[in-house]
CSV table of C-alpha atoms in Angstrom, one decimal:
chain,number,residue,atom,x,y,z
A,268,MET,CA,0.1,0.0,-0.2
A,269,ALA,CA,0.9,3.4,0.3
A,270,HIS,CA,4.1,2.5,2.5
A,271,GLU,CA,6.2,2.5,-0.3
A,272,HIS,CA,6.0,5.8,-2.1
A,273,LYS,CA,7.1,6.4,-5.7
A,274,LEU,CA,9.6,9.3,-5.5
A,275,GLU,CA,10.0,10.2,-9.1
A,276,ILE,CA,8.1,13.1,-10.6
A,277,PHE,CA,7.9,14.7,-14.1
A,278,ARG,CA,8.1,11.2,-15.6
A,279,GLY,CA,11.2,10.2,-13.8
A,280,LEU,CA,13.1,13.6,-14.6
A,281,VAL,CA,13.3,14.6,-11.1
A,282,LYS,CA,14.0,11.9,-8.3
A,283,PHE,CA,13.8,12.6,-4.5
A,284,LYS,CA,15.4,10.5,-1.9
A,285,SER,CA,12.5,10.5,0.8
A,286,ASN,CA,8.9,11.1,0.5
A,287,THR,CA,9.2,14.1,2.5
A,288,SER,CA,11.6,15.7,0.4
A,289,LYS,CA,9.4,14.9,-2.6
A,290,ILE,CA,6.6,16.8,-0.9
A,291,TRP,CA,8.8,19.9,-0.2
A,292,GLY,CA,9.7,19.7,-4.1
A,293,VAL,CA,5.9,19.5,-5.2
A,294,LEU,CA,5.4,22.6,-3.0
A,295,ILE,CA,8.3,24.5,-4.6
A,296,PHE,CA,6.8,23.6,-8.0
A,297,LEU,CA,3.0,24.4,-7.1
A,298,THR,CA,4.3,27.6,-5.7
A,299,ILE,CA,6.1,28.7,-9.0
A,300,VAL,CA,3.3,27.6,-11.0
A,301,THR,CA,0.9,29.7,-8.8
A,302,THR,CA,3.3,32.7,-8.9
A,303,VAL,CA,3.4,32.7,-12.7
A,304,GLU,CA,-0.3,32.6,-12.9
A,305,VAL,CA,-0.9,35.5,-10.6
A,306,ALA,CA,2.1,37.4,-12.6
A,307,LEU,CA,0.1,36.8,-15.8
A,308,GLY,CA,-3.0,37.9,-14.2
A,309,ILE,CA,-1.4,41.2,-13.1
A,310,VAL,CA,0.5,42.0,-16.2
A,311,LYS,CA,-1.8,40.6,-18.6
A,312,PRO,CA,0.6,40.6,-21.6
A,313,ALA,CA,-1.1,42.1,-24.7
A,314,VAL,CA,0.2,39.4,-27.1
A,315,LEU,CA,-1.5,36.7,-25.1
A,316,ILE,CA,-4.8,38.6,-24.7
A,317,GLN,CA,-5.3,39.6,-28.3
A,318,ASN,CA,-4.5,36.7,-30.1
A,319,THR,CA,-7.0,33.8,-29.4
A,320,PHE,CA,-6.7,29.9,-30.0
A,321,LEU,CA,-10.0,28.0,-30.6
A,322,GLY,CA,-12.0,30.9,-29.8
A,323,MET,CA,-10.4,31.4,-26.5
A,324,LYS,CA,-7.6,34.1,-25.5
A,325,ILE,CA,-4.4,32.3,-25.3
A,326,LEU,CA,-3.9,33.7,-21.7
A,327,ASN,CA,-7.1,31.8,-20.6
A,328,TRP,CA,-5.6,28.6,-22.3
A,329,ILE,CA,-2.5,29.1,-20.2
A,330,PHE,CA,-4.5,29.7,-16.8
A,331,ILE,CA,-6.6,26.5,-17.5
A,332,ILE,CA,-3.8,24.4,-18.6
A,333,LEU,CA,-1.6,25.5,-15.5
A,334,THR,CA,-4.7,24.8,-13.3
A,335,LEU,CA,-4.9,21.4,-14.6
A,336,VAL,CA,-1.4,20.9,-14.0
A,337,LYS,CA,-1.5,21.9,-10.3
A,338,ALA,CA,-4.7,19.5,-10.0
A,339,TYR,CA,-2.3,16.6,-11.2
A,340,TYR,CA,0.1,17.1,-8.8
A,341,ILE,CA,-2.0,17.9,-6.0
A,342,ALA,CA,-3.9,14.5,-6.8
A,343,TRP,CA,-1.0,12.5,-7.7
A,344,ASP,CA,1.5,13.4,-4.9
A,345,PHE,CA,-0.5,14.8,-1.9
A,346,MET,CA,-3.4,12.7,-2.1
A,347,HIS,CA,-0.8,10.0,-3.2
A,348,LEU,CA,-2.9,8.7,-6.2
A,349,ARG,CA,0.8,8.1,-7.7
A,350,ASP,CA,0.9,5.1,-5.3
A,351,GLU,CA,-2.4,3.6,-5.7
A,352,LYS,CA,-3.4,0.9,-8.0
A,353,THR,CA,-4.0,1.6,-11.5
A,354,ALA,CA,-7.8,0.4,-11.5
A,355,LEU,CA,-8.3,2.8,-8.4
A,356,ARG,CA,-6.5,5.8,-10.0
A,357,ARG,CA,-8.5,5.4,-13.2
A,358,ALA,CA,-11.9,4.9,-11.7
A,359,ILE,CA,-11.2,8.0,-9.5
A,360,VAL,CA,-9.8,10.3,-12.4
A,361,TRP,CA,-11.7,9.3,-15.6
A,362,THR,CA,-15.3,9.2,-14.0
A,363,PRO,CA,-15.3,13.1,-13.3
A,364,ILE,CA,-13.2,13.9,-16.1
A,365,PHE,CA,-15.8,12.5,-18.7
A,366,LEU,CA,-18.9,13.8,-16.8
A,367,VAL,CA,-17.4,17.2,-16.5
A,368,ALA,CA,-16.1,17.7,-20.1
A,369,TYR,CA,-19.9,16.5,-21.2
A,370,LEU,CA,-21.5,18.8,-18.9
A,371,VAL,CA,-19.1,21.8,-19.6
A,372,PHE,CA,-19.7,21.1,-23.4
A,373,ILE,CA,-23.2,21.1,-23.3
A,374,LEU,CA,-23.7,24.3,-21.0
A,375,LEU,CA,-21.1,26.4,-22.8
A,376,LEU,CA,-22.6,25.7,-26.1
A,377,GLU,CA,-26.0,26.5,-24.8
A,378,ALA,CA,-24.8,29.9,-23.3
A,379,ASP,CA,-23.3,30.9,-26.5
A,380,TYR,CA,-26.5,30.3,-28.4
A,381,VAL,CA,-28.3,32.4,-25.7
A,382,TYR,CA,-25.6,35.2,-26.1
A,383,GLU,CA,-26.5,35.1,-29.8
A,384,VAL,CA,-30.0,35.4,-29.4
A,385,TYR,CA,-29.4,38.6,-27.0
A,386,LYS,CA,-26.9,40.0,-29.5
A,387,THR,CA,-28.8,39.7,-32.5
A,388,GLY,CA,-31.4,41.9,-30.8
A,389,PHE,CA,-34.6,39.6,-30.3
A,390,VAL,CA,-34.5,40.5,-26.8
A,391,GLU,CA,-33.9,43.7,-25.4
A,392,TRP,CA,-31.6,43.3,-22.2
A,393,ASN,CA,-29.1,46.2,-22.0
A,394,PHE,CA,-31.2,49.3,-21.0
B,118,MET,CA,-5.0,-0.5,8.0
B,119,ASP,CA,-4.2,-4.2,7.4
B,120,SER,CA,-6.9,-5.3,10.0
B,121,THR,CA,-8.5,-7.7,7.0
B,122,VAL,CA,-5.4,-9.1,5.6
B,123,ALA,CA,-6.0,-12.4,4.0
B,124,THR,CA,-4.4,-15.4,5.8
B,125,GLY,CA,-4.2,-17.5,2.8
B,126,SER,CA,-1.2,-17.3,0.5
B,127,GLU,CA,-1.1,-14.7,-2.6
B,128,GLU,CA,-3.8,-15.7,-5.0
B,129,ASN,CA,-5.5,-14.5,-7.9
B,130,VAL,CA,-6.5,-10.8,-7.5
B,131,TRP,CA,-10.2,-11.4,-8.0
B,132,GLY,CA,-10.3,-14.9,-6.1
B,133,GLY,CA,-11.5,-13.6,-2.8
B,134,GLY,CA,-9.8,-12.9,0.3
B,135,ASN,CA,-7.6,-10.0,-1.6
B,136,ARG,CA,-8.3,-6.4,-2.2
B,137,PRO,CA,-8.5,-5.8,-6.0
B,138,LEU,CA,-8.1,-2.0,-5.3
B,139,GLY,CA,-5.5,-2.3,-2.6
B,140,ALA,CA,-7.3,0.3,-0.7
B,141,SER,CA,-9.4,-0.3,2.8
B,142,TYR,CA,-13.1,0.2,3.0
B,143,GLY,CA,-12.7,3.7,4.5
B,144,LYS,CA,-10.3,5.0,2.1
B,145,LEU,CA,-12.6,3.7,-0.9
B,146,MET,CA,-15.6,5.6,0.8
B,147,MET,CA,-13.8,8.7,1.2
B,148,TRP,CA,-12.7,8.6,-2.4
B,149,PHE,CA,-16.1,7.9,-3.5
B,150,PHE,CA,-17.7,10.9,-1.6
B,151,LEU,CA,-14.7,13.0,-2.9
B,152,VAL,CA,-15.5,11.9,-6.6
B,153,SER,CA,-19.4,13.0,-6.1
B,154,ASP,CA,-18.2,16.1,-4.4
B,155,ALA,CA,-16.1,17.0,-7.2
B,156,LEU,CA,-19.2,16.4,-9.5
B,157,THR,CA,-21.1,18.9,-7.4
B,158,PHE,CA,-18.7,21.5,-7.7
B,159,SER,CA,-18.2,20.9,-11.3
B,160,GLY,CA,-21.9,21.5,-11.6
B,161,PHE,CA,-21.5,25.0,-10.0
B,162,LEU,CA,-18.5,26.0,-12.1
B,163,ALA,CA,-20.2,25.2,-15.2
B,164,ALA,CA,-23.4,26.8,-14.3
B,165,TYR,CA,-21.1,29.9,-13.4
B,166,GLY,CA,-19.7,29.3,-17.0
B,167,PHE,CA,-23.0,29.3,-18.7
B,168,SER,CA,-24.1,32.6,-17.0
B,169,ARG,CA,-20.7,34.0,-17.9
B,170,PHE,CA,-20.9,33.1,-21.4
B,171,LYS,CA,-24.6,34.3,-21.6
B,172,PHE,CA,-23.2,37.7,-20.6
B,173,ILE,CA,-19.8,37.5,-21.7
B,174,GLU,CA,-19.6,41.2,-22.9
B,175,THR,CA,-20.6,42.6,-19.8
B,176,TRP,CA,-19.2,40.1,-17.0
B,177,PRO,CA,-17.1,42.2,-14.2
B,178,ILE,CA,-13.5,42.1,-14.5
B,179,ALA,CA,-12.3,40.2,-11.2
B,180,ASP,CA,-9.0,42.3,-11.0
B,181,GLU,CA,-11.2,45.4,-10.5
B,182,VAL,CA,-13.3,43.9,-7.8
B,183,PHE,CA,-10.7,42.3,-5.6
B,184,THR,CA,-8.3,44.9,-5.2
B,185,HIS,CA,-8.0,45.1,-1.5
B,186,VAL,CA,-5.3,43.7,1.0
B,187,PRO,CA,-6.1,43.8,4.8
B,188,PHE,CA,-4.3,47.0,6.6
B,189,PHE,CA,-3.1,48.5,3.2
B,190,HIS,CA,-4.9,51.3,1.2
B,191,GLY,CA,-4.6,51.2,-2.7
B,192,ASN,CA,-5.1,49.2,-5.5
B,193,PHE,CA,-3.7,45.5,-5.3
B,194,PRO,CA,-5.4,43.1,-7.8
B,195,MET,CA,-5.0,39.6,-6.9
B,196,TYR,CA,-2.4,39.9,-4.5
B,197,TYR,CA,-4.3,38.8,-1.4
B,198,VAL,CA,-6.2,35.9,-3.1
B,199,ALA,CA,-2.8,34.7,-4.3
B,200,PHE,CA,-1.7,34.8,-0.7
B,201,MET,CA,-4.8,32.7,0.4
B,202,THR,CA,-4.1,30.3,-2.5
B,203,PHE,CA,-0.5,29.9,-1.1
B,204,ILE,CA,-1.7,29.5,2.5
B,205,LEU,CA,-3.9,26.6,1.1
B,206,ILE,CA,-1.3,25.0,-0.6
B,207,MET,CA,0.9,25.4,2.5
B,208,SER,CA,-1.6,23.6,4.6
B,209,SER,CA,-1.9,20.9,2.4
B,210,VAL,CA,1.8,20.3,2.5
B,211,THR,CA,1.6,20.3,6.3
B,212,MET,CA,-1.2,17.7,6.1
B,213,VAL,CA,0.5,15.5,3.5
B,214,LEU,CA,3.9,15.6,5.9
B,215,ALA,CA,1.3,14.5,8.8
B,216,VAL,CA,0.3,11.8,6.8
B,217,ASP,CA,3.8,10.7,6.0
B,218,ALA,CA,4.7,11.0,9.7
B,219,GLY,CA,1.5,8.9,10.6
B,220,HIS,CA,3.1,6.0,8.3
B,221,LYS,CA,6.4,6.1,10.3
B,222,MET,CA,4.3,5.9,13.5
B,223,LYS,CA,5.8,9.5,14.8
B,224,LYS,CA,3.1,10.8,17.0
B,225,ASN,CA,4.7,13.9,17.9
B,226,ALA,CA,5.5,15.1,14.4
B,227,VAL,CA,1.7,14.1,13.3
B,228,ILE,CA,0.6,16.4,16.2
B,229,TRP,CA,2.9,19.4,15.0
B,230,TYR,CA,2.1,18.9,11.2
B,231,MET,CA,-1.7,18.6,12.1
B,232,PHE,CA,-1.6,21.8,14.3
B,233,LEU,CA,0.0,23.7,11.5
B,234,THR,CA,-2.7,22.5,8.9
B,235,ILE,CA,-5.3,23.5,11.3
B,236,ILE,CA,-3.9,26.9,11.7
B,237,GLY,CA,-3.4,27.5,7.9
B,238,GLY,CA,-7.2,26.2,7.5
B,239,ALA,CA,-8.2,28.9,10.1
B,240,ILE,CA,-6.4,31.6,8.4
B,241,PHE,CA,-7.9,30.7,4.9
B,242,VAL,CA,-11.5,31.0,6.3
B,243,GLY,CA,-10.5,34.1,8.1
B,244,SER,CA,-9.3,35.5,4.9
B,245,GLN,CA,-12.1,34.5,3.0
B,246,ALA,CA,-14.5,36.1,5.5
B,247,TRP,CA,-12.7,39.4,5.3
B,248,GLU,CA,-12.9,39.3,1.5
B,249,TRP,CA,-16.7,38.8,1.7
B,250,ALA,CA,-17.0,41.6,4.1
B,251,THR,CA,-15.2,43.8,1.8
B,252,PHE,CA,-17.2,42.8,-1.1
B,253,ILE,CA,-20.5,43.2,0.6
B,254,SER,CA,-19.5,46.7,1.9
B,255,GLY,CA,-18.3,47.7,-1.6
B,256,ASP,CA,-16.0,50.8,-2.4
B,257,TYR,CA,-17.4,53.3,-4.9
B,258,GLY,CA,-21.1,52.9,-5.4
B,259,ALA,CA,-22.9,52.7,-8.6
B,260,VAL,CA,-26.4,53.5,-10.2
B,261,GLU,CA,-28.6,50.6,-11.4
B,262,THR,CA,-30.7,51.2,-14.5
B,263,LYS,CA,-34.4,50.1,-15.6
B,264,GLY,CA,-32.8,47.1,-17.1
B,265,GLY,CA,-30.8,46.0,-14.1
B,266,ARG,CA,-27.3,46.9,-15.6
B,267,ILE,CA,-24.7,49.0,-13.3
B,268,LEU,CA,-23.5,52.5,-14.3
B,269,GLN,CA,-20.1,53.3,-12.4
B,270,PHE,CA,-18.4,56.8,-12.4
B,271,VAL,CA,-15.0,57.8,-13.4
B,272,LYS,CA,-13.1,61.3,-13.1
B,273,ALA,CA,-12.4,62.6,-16.7
B,274,ASP,CA,-9.1,64.1,-15.9
B,275,THR,CA,-7.3,61.3,-13.9
B,276,GLY,CA,-9.2,58.5,-15.2
B,277,GLU,CA,-9.7,57.2,-11.8
B,278,ARG,CA,-12.8,55.7,-10.5
B,279,ALA,CA,-15.0,58.3,-8.7
B,280,ALA,CA,-16.8,57.4,-5.4
B,281,LEU,CA,-20.6,58.4,-5.2
B,282,ALA,CA,-19.2,60.5,-2.0
B,283,ASP,CA,-17.0,62.4,-4.4
B,284,PHE,CA,-19.6,64.3,-6.4
B,285,ALA,CA,-23.1,63.7,-5.1
B,286,LYS,CA,-24.9,66.7,-3.9
B,287,GLU,CA,-26.3,66.6,-0.5
B,288,ILE,CA,-29.9,67.7,-0.9
B,289,SER,CA,-31.7,68.2,2.3
B,290,SER,CA,-35.2,66.6,2.5
B,291,ASP,CA,-37.4,65.2,5.1
B,292,ARG,CA,-37.7,61.6,5.0
B,293,GLU,CA,-39.4,59.4,7.5
B,294,ALA,CA,-38.2,55.9,8.2
B,295,HIS,CA,-40.6,53.2,7.6
B,296,GLU,CA,-41.3,51.5,11.0
B,297,ARG,CA,-43.3,48.2,11.0
B,298,LYS,CA,-45.6,49.6,13.5
B,299,ASN,CA,-46.6,52.6,11.6
B,300,GLY,CA,-46.5,51.3,8.2
B,301,ILE,CA,-47.2,47.8,6.4
B,302,TRP,CA,-46.2,45.3,9.1
B,303,TYR,CA,-44.8,42.6,6.5
B,304,TYR,CA,-42.7,45.1,4.6
B,305,ASP,CA,-39.2,46.0,5.8
B,306,GLU,CA,-37.4,49.2,4.6
B,307,GLY,CA,-34.4,47.3,3.6
B,308,TYR,CA,-31.2,48.8,3.5
B,309,GLN,CA,-30.5,52.6,2.7
B,310,THR,CA,-27.6,53.9,0.5
B,311,SER,CA,-25.8,56.8,2.0
B,312,TYR,CA,-26.9,59.0,-1.0
B,313,ASN,CA,-30.2,58.6,-3.0
B,314,LEU,CA,-30.7,59.1,-6.9
B,315,ASN,CA,-31.7,62.5,-6.8
B,316,GLU,CA,-28.4,63.6,-5.1
B,317,VAL,CA,-26.3,61.5,-7.5
B,318,VAL,CA,-28.1,62.6,-10.5
B,319,ALA,CA,-27.8,66.6,-9.2
B,320,GLY,CA,-24.0,66.1,-8.3
B,321,LEU,CA,-23.4,64.5,-11.9
B,322,LYS,CA,-25.1,67.2,-13.6
B,323,ALA,CA,-23.2,70.0,-11.5
B,324,ASN,CA,-19.8,68.3,-11.9
B,325,PRO,CA,-18.7,68.1,-15.6
B,326,ASN,CA,-15.4,66.3,-14.5
B,327,ILE,CA,-17.5,63.0,-14.0
B,328,LEU,CA,-18.3,60.3,-16.6
B,329,ILE,CA,-20.3,57.1,-16.8
B,330,ARG,CA,-18.6,53.9,-17.2
B,331,THR,CA,-20.9,51.2,-18.5
B,332,GLU,CA,-20.6,47.4,-18.1
B,333,LEU,CA,-19.9,46.6,-21.6
B,334,ILE,CA,-16.4,45.6,-22.4
B,335,ASN,CA,-14.7,47.0,-25.3
B,336,GLU,CA,-12.1,45.6,-27.7
B,337,GLU,CA,-9.2,46.6,-25.4
B,338,GLY,CA,-10.8,44.4,-22.7
B,339,GLU,CA,-11.7,47.4,-20.6
B,340,LYS,CA,-15.1,48.9,-19.7
B,341,THR,CA,-16.7,51.2,-22.0
B,342,LEU,CA,-16.4,54.9,-20.9
B,343,LEU,CA,-19.1,57.3,-22.4
B,344,ASN,CA,-18.3,60.8,-23.0
B,345,ARG,CA,-20.2,63.9,-21.2
B,346,GLU,CA,-23.1,64.0,-23.6
B,347,GLU,CA,-23.7,60.2,-23.5
B,348,THR,CA,-23.1,60.4,-19.8
B,349,LEU,CA,-26.0,62.7,-19.1
B,350,ALA,CA,-28.2,60.8,-21.4
B,351,LYS,CA,-27.6,57.5,-19.8
B,352,ILE,CA,-28.1,58.6,-16.2
B,353,ASN,CA,-31.8,59.0,-17.3
B,354,ASP,CA,-32.0,55.3,-17.2
B,355,GLY,CA,-30.9,55.0,-13.5
B,356,VAL,CA,-33.6,54.1,-11.1
B,357,MET,CA,-31.7,53.4,-8.0
B,358,VAL,CA,-28.3,53.8,-6.1
B,359,VAL,CA,-26.4,50.5,-5.3
B,360,GLU,CA,-23.4,50.3,-2.6
B,361,GLY,CA,-21.7,47.0,-2.3
B,362,ALA,CA,-22.7,43.4,-3.2
B,363,ASN,CA,-25.3,41.3,-2.1
B,364,LEU,CA,-27.6,38.6,-3.7
B,365,VAL,CA,-29.8,41.0,-5.3
B,366,ARG,CA,-27.8,44.1,-6.2
B,367,ASN,CA,-24.1,44.4,-7.0
B,368,GLU,CA,-22.4,47.7,-7.7
B,369,TYR,CA,-19.6,45.9,-9.4
B,370,GLY,CA,-21.7,44.8,-12.5
B,371,SER,CA,-23.9,41.7,-13.1
B,372,ARG,CA,-25.7,40.6,-10.1
B,373,LEU,CA,-25.2,37.0,-11.1
B,374,PHE,CA,-21.4,37.4,-10.5
B,375,ALA,CA,-22.1,38.2,-6.8
B,376,ASP,CA,-24.5,35.2,-6.5
B,377,PHE,CA,-22.2,32.8,-8.0
B,378,PHE,CA,-19.3,34.3,-5.8
B,379,PHE,CA,-21.2,34.0,-2.8
B,380,PHE,CA,-22.5,30.7,-3.3
B,381,ILE,CA,-19.5,29.0,-4.7
B,382,THR,CA,-16.8,30.5,-2.5
B,383,GLY,CA,-19.3,30.0,0.4
B,384,PHE,CA,-19.8,26.4,-0.4
B,385,HIS,CA,-16.1,25.9,-0.5
B,386,GLY,CA,-15.6,27.9,2.6
B,387,PHE,CA,-18.1,25.5,4.2
B,388,HIS,CA,-16.1,22.8,3.1
B,389,VAL,CA,-12.7,24.3,4.5
B,390,PHE,CA,-14.7,25.1,7.8
B,391,SER,CA,-15.7,21.3,8.1
B,392,GLY,CA,-12.1,20.3,7.2
B,393,VAL,CA,-10.8,22.2,9.9
B,394,MET,CA,-13.4,20.7,12.4
B,395,ILE,CA,-12.7,17.2,11.3
B,396,ASN,CA,-8.9,18.0,11.4
B,397,LEU,CA,-9.5,19.2,14.9
B,398,ILE,CA,-11.3,16.0,15.9
B,399,ILE,CA,-8.7,13.7,14.4
B,400,PHE,CA,-5.8,16.1,16.0
B,401,PHE,CA,-7.2,15.4,19.4
B,402,ASN,CA,-7.5,11.6,18.7
B,403,VAL,CA,-3.8,11.8,17.9
B,404,ILE,CA,-3.1,13.6,21.1
B,405,LEU,CA,-5.0,11.2,22.9
B,406,GLY,CA,-3.0,8.2,21.5
B,407,THR,CA,-6.0,6.7,19.7
B,408,TYR,CA,-4.3,5.6,16.6
B,409,GLU,CA,-1.0,4.7,18.5
B,410,LYS,CA,-3.2,2.1,20.2
B,411,ARG,CA,-4.8,1.2,17.1
B,412,GLY,CA,-1.3,0.7,15.5
B,413,HIS,CA,-2.0,2.7,12.5
B,414,TYR,CA,-2.8,6.2,11.5
B,415,GLU,CA,-5.0,5.8,8.5
B,416,MET,CA,-7.8,8.2,9.9
B,417,VAL,CA,-5.1,11.0,9.4
B,418,GLU,CA,-4.8,9.8,5.9
B,419,LYS,CA,-8.5,9.9,5.2
B,420,VAL,CA,-8.8,13.3,6.5
B,421,GLY,CA,-6.1,14.4,4.9
B,422,LEU,CA,-7.7,13.2,1.4
B,423,TYR,CA,-10.5,15.4,2.4
B,424,TRP,CA,-8.3,18.3,3.1
B,425,HIS,CA,-6.4,18.0,0.0
B,426,PHE,CA,-9.6,17.8,-2.0
B,427,VAL,CA,-10.6,21.3,-0.6
B,428,ASP,CA,-7.3,22.5,-1.9
B,429,LEU,CA,-7.7,21.1,-5.2
B,430,VAL,CA,-11.3,22.6,-5.5
B,431,TRP,CA,-9.8,25.9,-4.7
B,432,VAL,CA,-7.0,25.7,-7.4
B,433,PHE,CA,-10.1,25.5,-9.9
B,434,VAL,CA,-12.3,28.3,-8.0
B,435,PHE,CA,-9.0,30.5,-8.0
B,436,THR,CA,-8.7,30.1,-11.8
B,437,PHE,CA,-12.3,30.6,-12.9
B,438,PHE,CA,-13.3,33.3,-10.6
B,439,TYR,CA,-10.1,35.4,-10.3
B,440,LEU,CA,-7.9,34.7,-13.5
B,441,VAL,CA,-9.6,33.5,-16.2
C-alpha cells in the first residue's frame, strides 16, 4: 500500500531521496506555477490577450492548463494517487473527467447560443 | 490498516480474500465521497460558466473587484487571493507531511503537522470572511438602470474611479423611516444607501468632470467609458443607487457574478470550515493516542484526502473566478 512511495516526478526527470523531500519539491513546483499565474493575471501581456486559439484568449488557455497541472500534482502526490493501484486511479480520475467535459460542453454551447439570441436583438436586455 | 488481511497465500486478484484496489473500505468510501463532491463543484462552476458566456460582453473584471489587502490602502489586484491560495497549498503540504509521519508512527510529528494544518485552514477561512465583508460593503457605489445594468463613475481628468461621495450633492429633504408599527407590518424598509438617486444625478449634472462607465467590455478588454453627452443621457435610465454587493444588487456589475461568488466560495468555505473541524477532532485523537493504540494512522490519511480535496477545488475556483 502507501508505505512504499514512488519518489520520481516529471516522468522520472526529478527523483527524490525520501517522501518528505518529494513533498517539499512538489510544494516548490506548485508555488512557482501559482506565482506565474498571478503574475500573468496582473501584467496581462497584450500578445496573450489579443490573440485567440480555438475561440479563447491564449492567456485563458495558459491559466486552464496550469490549473490542470496543479490539480494533477495535488492529486498524484498529496493525495498519493501515484501510489495507488492503476484501477483505483482510473476509476477516480476518468469518471469526473468524462462527466465534467460532457457537462461543460453542453452548458457552454447553450450559453453561447443564448448570447447570440440576445446580441442579434430579439431580446432587449441592455437598457 | 491491514486489519482484514487475508490469511491465505497470495492468490488471484479477484479470487477472494484479496483487495483488488489495494485500499481499505474507509479510504474507498472517502474517495467515493470526494468524486461525488467533485461533480457537485463542477456543476456549480459549469453553471457559472453558463451565466458568464451568456453575458460575456458585460461580465465584471475580477481584478477590478478584488483589489483589497487588509491593513493596506490602494489598488492591489489579486495579491491577497494569491496569498490565500498559497496558505491553502501550504496547509496541504503540512497535512501530507502529517500523513507521512503517521506512516512512520511518529506521534509528535503528526501532532505538530496537524496543528499547522489547522492554523493554515483557519487563516484561509478568516481571509475568505474578510474578503466577503469587503465585497459586501463595496467601495465606490454605482447606479442601477431599469434593465438591471450597472453604471459606474469615473473622473474624466485622472481616469480614476469616482466614489459617490466625491460628487453627489447633499439635498436636504424630510424623510421618515418606515417602521413596521406605522407602516405595512410585513414590509421592511431594507437597506438605505448613503445618497439617493436625486443627489447622485444632481451631483453628476453639476460636476463636468464625472463620466459614466458602462458594463460593456470594449475591444481592449476594458469597460466602455461614455463621453459627457452620453453620460447625461445615460443617467436618465438610472432607477436606484447601489452600494456594495449582495444576492440582489451588485455595484461591481452583473448581479449573477455576486450570486455565484457568494454561493461557490461560500460552499467551498463551508468545506474548509468542516475540514478544520474534522482535522481538529483527529488532532485530539492523535494527542490522546487513539491511533497509536490502533497501530496505524489511517484516519489521518483519510482526513488528509478530504483536506487536499478542498485545496484541489480551490485551485479551480481561483482560476475560474479570479484569473480567467
